[in-house]
CSV table of C-alpha atoms in Angstrom, one decimal:
chain,number,residue,atom,x,y,z
A,1421,MET,CA,40.9,1.1,-4.7
A,1422,GLU,CA,38.5,-0.3,-7.3
A,1423,LYS,CA,34.9,0.8,-6.7
A,1424,THR,CA,32.1,-1.7,-6.7
A,1425,ALA,CA,28.9,-1.0,-8.6
A,1426,LEU,CA,27.2,-4.1,-7.4
A,1427,GLU,CA,28.0,-6.7,-4.7
A,1428,LEU,CA,26.0,-9.8,-3.8
A,1429,SER,CA,26.9,-11.6,-0.6
A,1430,ASN,CA,25.4,-15.0,0.2
A,1431,VAL,CA,22.1,-14.2,-1.5
A,1432,SER,CA,19.6,-17.1,-1.1
A,1433,LYS,CA,16.1,-17.7,-2.2
A,1434,GLN,CA,14.1,-20.8,-1.6
A,1435,TYR,CA,11.3,-21.9,-3.9
A,1436,LYS,CA,9.3,-25.2,-3.8
A,1437,ASP,CA,11.3,-26.7,-6.6
A,1438,PHE,CA,14.4,-24.5,-6.8
A,1439,THR,CA,16.9,-22.9,-4.5
A,1440,LEU,CA,19.2,-20.0,-5.3
A,1441,ASP,CA,22.0,-20.9,-2.9
A,1442,ASN,CA,24.5,-18.5,-1.4
A,1443,ILE,CA,25.3,-16.4,-4.5
A,1444,SER,CA,28.2,-14.0,-4.0
A,1445,PHE,CA,30.0,-11.8,-6.6
A,1446,LYS,CA,31.2,-8.3,-7.3
A,1447,VAL,CA,30.7,-6.1,-10.3
A,1448,PRO,CA,33.4,-3.3,-10.5
A,1449,GLN,CA,32.3,0.1,-11.7
A,1450,GLY,CA,32.8,0.7,-15.4
A,1451,SER,CA,32.8,-3.0,-16.3
A,1452,ILE,CA,30.6,-5.2,-18.4
A,1453,VAL,CA,29.8,-8.5,-16.6
A,1454,GLY,CA,27.7,-11.3,-18.0
A,1455,LEU,CA,25.9,-14.0,-16.0
A,1456,ILE,CA,26.3,-17.3,-17.8
A,1457,GLY,CA,24.6,-20.5,-16.9
A,1458,GLU,CA,22.3,-23.2,-18.1
A,1459,ASN,CA,18.5,-22.9,-18.1
A,1460,GLY,CA,17.2,-22.9,-14.6
A,1461,ALA,CA,20.6,-22.0,-13.1
A,1462,GLY,CA,19.1,-19.0,-11.4
A,1463,LYS,CA,20.4,-16.1,-13.6
A,1464,SER,CA,17.0,-14.4,-13.8
A,1465,THR,CA,16.2,-15.1,-10.1
A,1466,THR,CA,19.5,-13.4,-9.2
A,1467,ILE,CA,18.7,-10.4,-11.3
A,1468,ASN,CA,15.2,-10.3,-9.9
A,1469,ALA,CA,16.7,-10.3,-6.4
A,1470,VAL,CA,19.1,-7.5,-7.3
A,1471,LEU,CA,16.2,-5.4,-8.7
A,1472,GLY,CA,13.9,-6.1,-5.7
A,1473,LEU,CA,11.4,-7.9,-7.8
A,1474,ILE,CA,11.6,-10.8,-5.4
A,1475,SER,CA,12.5,-10.8,-1.7
A,1476,LYS,CA,15.6,-12.6,-0.5
A,1477,ASP,CA,15.6,-15.2,2.2
A,1478,ARG,CA,19.2,-14.4,3.2
A,1479,GLY,CA,22.1,-12.4,2.1
A,1480,THR,CA,22.8,-8.8,1.1
A,1481,VAL,CA,22.8,-6.9,-2.2
A,1482,THR,CA,24.9,-3.7,-2.2
A,1483,MET,CA,24.1,-1.5,-5.2
A,1484,LEU,CA,26.0,1.7,-5.7
A,1485,GLY,CA,27.0,1.7,-2.1
A,1486,LYS,CA,23.5,1.1,-0.6
A,1487,THR,CA,22.2,-2.2,0.8
A,1488,ASP,CA,18.5,-1.4,0.7
A,1489,ILE,CA,17.1,-1.4,-2.9
A,1490,ASP,CA,14.6,1.3,-1.9
A,1491,ALA,CA,17.4,3.5,-0.6
A,1492,VAL,CA,19.3,3.2,-3.9
A,1493,CYS,CA,18.7,6.1,-6.1
A,1494,LYS,CA,16.8,4.4,-8.9
A,1495,GLU,CA,17.5,7.3,-11.1
A,1496,ASN,CA,21.0,5.7,-11.4
A,1497,ILE,CA,19.7,2.3,-12.6
A,1498,GLY,CA,18.7,1.5,-16.1
A,1499,VAL,CA,16.9,-1.8,-16.7
A,1500,VAL,CA,16.3,-3.6,-20.0
A,1501,PHE,CA,14.2,-6.7,-19.7
A,1502,ASP,CA,14.1,-9.3,-22.5
A,1503,GLY,CA,10.7,-8.3,-23.8
A,1504,ASN,CA,8.3,-5.4,-23.9
A,1505,ASN,CA,7.5,-3.6,-20.6
A,1506,TYR,CA,5.6,-0.6,-21.9
A,1507,PRO,CA,1.8,-0.2,-22.3
A,1508,ASN,CA,1.1,-1.2,-25.9
A,1509,MET,CA,-1.4,1.6,-26.6
A,1510,LEU,CA,1.0,4.4,-25.8
A,1511,THR,CA,3.3,6.2,-28.2
A,1512,THR,CA,7.0,6.9,-27.5
A,1513,ARG,CA,6.1,10.6,-27.3
A,1514,GLN,CA,3.5,9.9,-24.6
A,1515,LEU,CA,5.9,7.5,-22.7
A,1516,GLY,CA,8.5,10.3,-22.9
A,1517,LYS,CA,6.2,12.6,-21.1
A,1518,VAL,CA,5.5,9.9,-18.5
A,1519,PHE,CA,9.2,9.3,-17.8
A,1520,GLU,CA,9.7,13.1,-17.7
A,1521,ASN,CA,7.4,13.1,-14.7
A,1522,ILE,CA,9.1,10.0,-13.1
A,1523,TYR,CA,12.8,10.6,-13.5
A,1524,SER,CA,14.1,13.9,-12.2
A,1525,SER,CA,17.2,13.4,-14.3
A,1526,TRP,CA,15.3,12.7,-17.5
A,1527,ASN,CA,17.0,14.1,-20.5
A,1528,LYS,CA,14.4,14.8,-23.1
A,1529,LYS,CA,16.9,15.9,-25.7
A,1530,LYS,CA,19.0,12.7,-25.3
A,1531,TYR,CA,15.8,10.6,-25.5
A,1532,GLU,CA,14.7,12.2,-28.8
A,1533,GLU,CA,18.3,11.8,-30.1
A,1534,LEU,CA,18.3,8.1,-29.3
A,1535,LEU,CA,14.9,7.6,-30.8
A,1536,LYS,CA,16.2,9.3,-34.0
A,1537,LYS,CA,19.4,7.2,-33.9
A,1538,PHE,CA,17.3,4.0,-33.6
A,1539,ASN,CA,14.8,5.2,-36.3
A,1540,LEU,CA,11.9,5.0,-33.8
A,1541,PRO,CA,9.0,7.3,-34.6
A,1542,LEU,CA,7.6,9.5,-31.9
A,1543,ASP,CA,4.0,9.1,-32.7
A,1544,LYS,CA,3.8,5.4,-33.3
A,1545,LYS,CA,2.2,3.1,-30.7
A,1546,ILE,CA,4.5,0.5,-29.0
A,1547,LYS,CA,2.1,-2.3,-30.2
A,1548,LYS,CA,3.1,-1.5,-33.8
A,1549,PHE,CA,6.8,-1.9,-33.0
A,1550,SER,CA,8.7,-5.1,-33.9
A,1551,LYS,CA,10.5,-6.9,-31.1
A,1552,GLY,CA,13.8,-5.4,-32.1
A,1553,MET,CA,12.3,-1.9,-32.1
A,1554,LYS,CA,10.9,-2.6,-28.6
A,1555,MET,CA,14.3,-3.6,-27.4
A,1556,LYS,CA,15.9,-0.5,-28.9
A,1557,TYR,CA,13.2,1.6,-27.3
A,1558,ALA,CA,14.0,0.0,-23.9
A,1559,ILE,CA,17.7,0.9,-24.4
A,1560,SER,CA,16.8,4.5,-25.3
A,1561,VAL,CA,14.8,4.8,-22.1
A,1562,ALA,CA,17.6,3.3,-20.0
A,1563,PHE,CA,20.1,5.8,-21.4
A,1564,SER,CA,17.9,8.9,-21.2
A,1565,HIS,CA,18.4,9.3,-17.5
A,1566,ASN,CA,21.4,9.2,-15.2
A,1567,SER,CA,22.1,5.5,-15.5
A,1568,LYS,CA,25.3,4.5,-13.7
A,1569,LEU,CA,24.3,0.8,-13.7
A,1570,LEU,CA,22.6,-0.9,-16.6
A,1571,ILE,CA,21.0,-4.3,-15.8
A,1572,THR,CA,19.8,-6.2,-18.8
A,1573,LEU,CA,18.3,-9.5,-19.6
A,1574,TYR,CA,18.7,-8.7,-23.3
A,1575,LEU,CA,21.8,-10.7,-24.4
A,1576,SER,CA,22.5,-8.6,-27.6
A,1577,ILE,CA,23.5,-5.6,-25.4
A,1578,MET,CA,26.3,-7.5,-23.7
A,1579,GLY,CA,29.7,-6.3,-25.1
A,1580,LYS,CA,31.3,-3.0,-25.8
A,1581,SER,CA,31.0,-3.6,-29.5
A,1582,TYR,CA,27.2,-3.2,-29.3
A,1583,PHE,CA,27.5,0.3,-27.8
A,1584,GLN,CA,30.3,1.1,-30.2
A,1585,SER,CA,28.2,0.1,-33.1
A,1586,LEU,CA,25.5,2.5,-31.9
A,1587,LYS,CA,28.2,5.2,-31.3
A,1588,MET,CA,26.9,5.4,-27.7
A,1589,ASN,CA,29.2,6.8,-25.0
A,1590,CYS,CA,28.6,4.4,-22.1
A,1591,TRP,CA,32.1,4.4,-20.5
A,1592,LYS,CA,30.6,5.5,-17.2
A,1593,THR,CA,28.0,2.8,-17.1
A,1594,THR,CA,28.4,-0.6,-15.5
A,1595,VAL,CA,26.5,-3.3,-17.4
A,1596,LEU,CA,25.3,-6.5,-15.9
B,474,MET,CA,3.2,9.7,-8.8
B,475,LYS,CA,2.3,12.3,-11.5
B,476,GLY,CA,4.0,10.2,-14.2
B,477,LEU,CA,2.1,7.1,-13.2
B,478,LEU,CA,-1.2,9.0,-13.3
B,479,LEU,CA,-0.3,10.4,-16.7
B,480,LYS,CA,0.4,6.9,-18.0
B,481,ASP,CA,-3.0,5.7,-16.8
B,482,PHE,CA,-4.7,8.8,-18.2
B,483,TYR,CA,-3.2,8.0,-21.6
B,484,ILE,CA,-4.3,4.4,-21.4
B,485,ILE,CA,-7.8,5.3,-20.3
B,486,ARG,CA,-8.1,8.2,-22.8
B,487,SER,CA,-7.5,5.9,-25.7
B,488,GLY,CA,-11.0,4.3,-25.3
B,489,LEU,CA,-12.8,6.9,-23.3
B,490,LEU,CA,-14.3,9.1,-26.0
B,491,ILE,CA,-16.3,6.3,-27.6
B,492,LEU,CA,-17.4,5.1,-24.1
B,493,LEU,CA,-18.5,8.5,-23.0
B,494,LEU,CA,-20.4,9.3,-26.3
B,495,THR,CA,-22.1,5.9,-26.1
B,496,PHE,CA,-23.2,6.4,-22.6
B,497,ALA,CA,-24.3,10.0,-23.3
B,498,PHE,CA,-26.6,9.0,-26.1
B,499,VAL,CA,-27.8,5.8,-24.6
B,500,GLY,CA,-28.2,7.4,-21.2
B,501,ALA,CA,-30.1,10.4,-22.6
B,502,GLY,CA,-32.5,8.1,-24.3
B,503,MET,CA,-32.9,5.9,-21.2
B,504,SER,CA,-33.6,8.9,-19.1
B,505,PHE,CA,-36.9,9.4,-20.8
B,506,VAL,CA,-37.9,5.8,-19.9
B,507,ILE,CA,-36.5,5.6,-16.4
B,508,SER,CA,-35.4,8.3,-14.0
B,509,PRO,CA,-32.8,10.6,-15.5
B,510,TRP,CA,-30.8,10.5,-12.2
B,511,VAL,CA,-29.7,7.0,-12.9
B,512,LEU,CA,-27.2,8.5,-15.3
B,513,ILE,CA,-25.2,9.8,-12.4
B,514,VAL,CA,-24.7,6.2,-11.2
B,515,ILE,CA,-24.0,4.8,-14.6
B,516,PHE,CA,-21.3,7.4,-15.5
B,517,THR,CA,-19.6,7.2,-12.1
B,518,VAL,CA,-19.4,3.4,-12.1
B,519,THR,CA,-18.3,3.1,-15.8
B,520,LEU,CA,-15.6,5.7,-15.5
B,521,SER,CA,-14.2,4.5,-12.2
B,522,PHE,CA,-14.0,1.0,-13.4
B,523,GLN,CA,-11.5,2.0,-16.0
B,524,SER,CA,-8.9,2.6,-13.3
B,525,ALA,CA,-9.1,-1.0,-12.1
B,526,VAL,CA,-8.7,-2.1,-15.7
B,527,THR,CA,-5.3,-0.3,-15.9
B,528,VAL,CA,-3.9,-2.6,-13.2
B,529,GLN,CA,-4.4,-5.6,-15.6
B,530,THR,CA,-3.0,-3.5,-18.5
B,531,ASP,CA,0.1,-3.0,-16.4
B,532,LYS,CA,0.3,-6.7,-15.8
B,533,SER,CA,-0.2,-7.8,-19.4
B,534,SER,CA,2.4,-5.3,-20.7
B,535,GLN,CA,4.7,-6.2,-17.8
B,536,TRP,CA,4.8,-2.5,-16.8
B,537,ASP,CA,4.2,-3.7,-13.2
B,538,LYS,CA,7.6,-5.5,-13.2
B,539,PHE,CA,9.3,-2.6,-14.9
B,540,SER,CA,7.8,0.0,-12.5
B,541,VAL,CA,9.6,-1.6,-9.6
B,542,THR,CA,12.9,-0.4,-11.2
B,543,LEU,CA,11.6,3.1,-11.5
B,544,PRO,CA,12.3,5.8,-8.9
B,545,VAL,CA,8.8,5.4,-7.5
B,546,SER,CA,7.9,3.2,-4.5
B,547,ARG,CA,5.3,0.4,-4.8
B,548,MET,CA,3.3,2.3,-2.3
B,549,GLN,CA,3.1,5.2,-4.8
B,550,THR,CA,2.2,2.8,-7.6
B,551,ILE,CA,-0.8,1.5,-5.5
B,552,ALA,CA,-1.7,5.0,-4.4
B,553,SER,CA,-1.8,6.1,-8.1
B,554,LYS,CA,-4.5,3.5,-8.8
B,555,TYR,CA,-6.6,4.5,-5.8
B,556,VAL,CA,-6.2,8.2,-6.7
B,557,MET,CA,-7.1,7.6,-10.3
B,558,TYR,CA,-10.1,5.6,-9.3
B,559,LEU,CA,-11.3,8.5,-7.1
B,560,LEU,CA,-10.6,11.1,-9.8
B,561,LEU,CA,-12.5,9.1,-12.4
B,562,SER,CA,-15.4,8.6,-10.0
B,563,LEU,CA,-15.6,12.4,-9.5
B,564,VAL,CA,-15.4,13.1,-13.2
B,565,GLY,CA,-18.1,10.5,-13.9
B,566,LEU,CA,-20.2,12.0,-11.1
B,567,GLY,CA,-19.8,15.4,-12.6
B,568,ILE,CA,-20.6,14.4,-16.2
B,569,GLY,CA,-23.5,12.2,-15.0
B,570,ALA,CA,-24.9,15.0,-12.9
B,571,ILE,CA,-24.7,17.6,-15.7
B,572,ILE,CA,-26.4,15.3,-18.2
B,573,SER,CA,-29.0,14.2,-15.6
B,574,ILE,CA,-29.8,17.8,-14.7
B,575,VAL,CA,-30.2,18.7,-18.4
B,576,CYS,CA,-32.5,15.7,-19.0
B,577,ALA,CA,-34.5,16.3,-15.7
B,578,TRP,CA,-34.8,20.0,-16.7
B,579,PHE,CA,-36.4,19.0,-20.1
B,580,GLN,CA,-38.7,16.6,-18.3
B,581,LYS,CA,-39.6,19.2,-15.7
B,582,GLY,CA,-38.5,16.8,-13.0
B,583,PHE,CA,-35.6,18.5,-11.5
B,584,ASP,CA,-35.2,18.4,-7.7
B,585,VAL,CA,-32.2,18.8,-5.5
B,586,GLU,CA,-33.1,15.9,-3.2
B,587,SER,CA,-33.0,13.4,-6.0
B,588,LEU,CA,-29.7,14.8,-7.2
B,589,LEU,CA,-28.1,14.4,-3.8
B,590,ILE,CA,-29.6,10.9,-3.2
B,591,TYR,CA,-28.4,9.6,-6.6
B,592,SER,CA,-25.0,11.3,-6.2
B,593,SER,CA,-24.6,9.5,-2.8
B,594,LEU,CA,-25.7,6.2,-4.5
B,595,ALA,CA,-23.1,6.7,-7.2
B,596,ILE,CA,-20.4,7.1,-4.5
B,597,ILE,CA,-21.6,3.9,-2.9
B,598,VAL,CA,-21.7,1.8,-6.0
B,599,SER,CA,-18.3,3.2,-7.1
B,600,LEU,CA,-16.3,3.1,-3.9
B,601,LEU,CA,-17.6,-0.1,-2.4
B,602,PRO,CA,-16.7,-2.3,-5.4
B,603,GLY,CA,-13.5,-0.4,-5.9
B,604,SER,CA,-12.4,-1.3,-2.4
B,605,ILE,CA,-12.6,-4.9,-3.4
B,606,SER,CA,-11.8,-4.9,-7.1
B,607,ILE,CA,-8.6,-2.8,-6.9
B,608,PRO,CA,-6.8,-5.2,-4.4
B,609,CYS,CA,-8.1,-8.1,-6.4
B,610,SER,CA,-6.6,-6.7,-9.6
B,611,PHE,CA,-3.2,-6.4,-7.9
B,612,TRP,CA,-3.4,-9.8,-6.2
B,613,LEU,CA,-5.0,-12.0,-8.8
B,614,ASP,CA,-4.3,-12.7,-12.4
B,615,GLU,CA,-6.6,-11.3,-15.2
B,616,GLU,CA,-9.2,-14.1,-15.2
B,617,LYS,CA,-9.5,-14.3,-11.4
B,618,SER,CA,-9.6,-10.6,-11.0
B,619,MET,CA,-12.5,-10.4,-13.3
B,620,ILE,CA,-14.3,-12.8,-11.1
B,621,GLY,CA,-13.2,-10.6,-8.1
B,622,THR,CA,-14.7,-7.6,-9.8
B,623,ILE,CA,-18.0,-9.4,-10.4
B,624,LEU,CA,-18.0,-10.5,-6.8
B,625,ALA,CA,-17.3,-6.9,-5.7
B,626,TYR,CA,-20.5,-5.7,-7.3
B,627,MET,CA,-22.4,-8.7,-5.8
B,628,VAL,CA,-21.0,-7.9,-2.4
B,629,THR,CA,-21.9,-4.2,-2.9
B,630,SER,CA,-25.5,-5.2,-3.7
B,631,GLY,CA,-25.6,-7.4,-0.7
B,632,ILE,CA,-24.3,-4.7,1.6
B,633,ILE,CA,-26.9,-2.2,0.3
B,634,VAL,CA,-29.7,-4.7,0.7
B,635,ALA,CA,-28.6,-5.7,4.2
B,636,VAL,CA,-28.3,-2.1,5.4
B,637,ALA,CA,-31.7,-1.3,3.9
B,638,LEU,CA,-33.3,-4.3,5.6
B,639,ILE,CA,-31.7,-3.5,9.0
B,640,PHE,CA,-33.0,0.1,8.8
B,641,ASN,CA,-36.3,-1.0,7.6
B,642,LYS,CA,-36.8,-3.0,10.8
B,643,TYR,CA,-36.5,0.1,13.0
B,644,MET,CA,-37.8,2.9,10.8
B,645,ASN,CA,-39.8,3.8,7.7
B,646,LEU,CA,-37.2,3.4,4.9
B,647,GLN,CA,-39.1,5.5,2.4
B,648,GLU,CA,-39.1,8.5,4.8
B,649,ASN,CA,-35.5,8.2,5.8
B,650,ILE,CA,-34.0,7.1,2.5
B,651,GLY,CA,-31.7,10.2,2.4
B,652,MET,CA,-30.2,9.3,5.8
B,653,VAL,CA,-29.7,5.6,5.0
B,654,ILE,CA,-28.0,6.4,1.6
B,655,GLY,CA,-25.8,9.0,3.5
B,656,ILE,CA,-24.7,6.4,6.0
B,657,LEU,CA,-24.0,3.9,3.3
B,658,ALA,CA,-21.9,6.5,1.4
B,659,ALA,CA,-19.9,7.2,4.6
B,660,ILE,CA,-19.3,3.4,5.1
B,661,SER,CA,-18.1,3.2,1.4
B,662,VAL,CA,-15.6,6.0,2.0
B,663,ILE,CA,-14.3,4.3,5.2
B,664,LEU,CA,-14.0,0.9,3.5
B,665,TYR,CA,-12.2,2.5,0.5
B,666,ILE,CA,-9.6,4.0,2.8
B,667,ILE,CA,-9.2,0.7,4.7
B,668,SER,CA,-8.8,-1.1,1.4
B,669,TRP,CA,-6.1,1.4,0.3
B,670,LEU,CA,-4.2,0.9,3.6
B,671,ILE,CA,-4.4,-2.9,3.5
B,672,CYS,CA,-3.5,-3.1,-0.2
B,673,SER,CA,-0.4,-0.8,0.4
B,674,SER,CA,0.8,-3.0,3.3
B,675,LYS,CA,0.2,-6.4,1.7
B,676,ILE,CA,1.2,-5.8,-2.0
B,677,CYS,CA,4.4,-3.9,-1.2
B,678,GLY,CA,6.1,-7.0,0.1
B,679,LYS,CA,4.7,-9.3,-2.6
B,680,ASP,CA,7.2,-11.0,-5.1
B,681,MET,CA,6.7,-10.0,-8.7
């Protein structure tokens, strides 16, 4: 039987001027799935609900077999937002040390290899990075721990060719 | 939580050396004009304030959003800010006390009672505003949280004056200043703990 990495069942969220109405879909393990829709369709709201950034009014999100986001082992989730999410005054070396103390599965060797692959210097502050470099850095972080599910709002990642172009082995990872 | 504290330490450290050197020199000079013990209060407040600033840094860099996806609970994120605030208050108290003792020693004005009173005063003017400004930083945007911080110091002054006036009605304040400051310090610690508990319960369920 096909295993499911992510399942949304009747997820709803009501705002004053917008309603996310009964969203249901399944993302099988090992697949790459894209959410496509016009502006304001609720793609980001859906992902925010999946990640627990917003509370749901109704419905369930099952991620890697768990329905409670707090019960999901977040070591297994990698997230790349569309923009910078790291303190600007920190260097990648400092952030590496921070993540080493946050993720128990943090792989320092892999992190440094990815930084090298992306030509990201260890002692440069994030604020001196271009937008592209910041995105590459976010991908490096997402793949330096035990990510089984990669959730991204950065469109360029979508597609196997992106990972192939980077010679990254991501066959175990589900990408949304 | 260690990783979160380390991140805040790196953020604070980037501007800390200049701040400490400035206060050390300005404070040492000031201590000859006014009481050297005031330095304890200045250092404690200045350093502890840096922790509340990191909440806004997290917001502006969107780390607060990203941290929800990390294997740390939001309760731990909030706890890290309160712990960092306490640690910085203690470091500020320590540095301020050392510089004050040295200055007082040179001025031949060293006495343990003043050291204890000003140390307690430093705890009051650090923890009381902290118990208001930290939740404000989490709850409000950058601009409004700055107003919250200013209000926090105004409320602190108000509480100190109110308690002093109440005690002044029933006893000689000058003679019992140690006791009054001690009671205020105890109130500050209690309010800080209450703020920590309320912030944890209210912010954890808040949408990002």
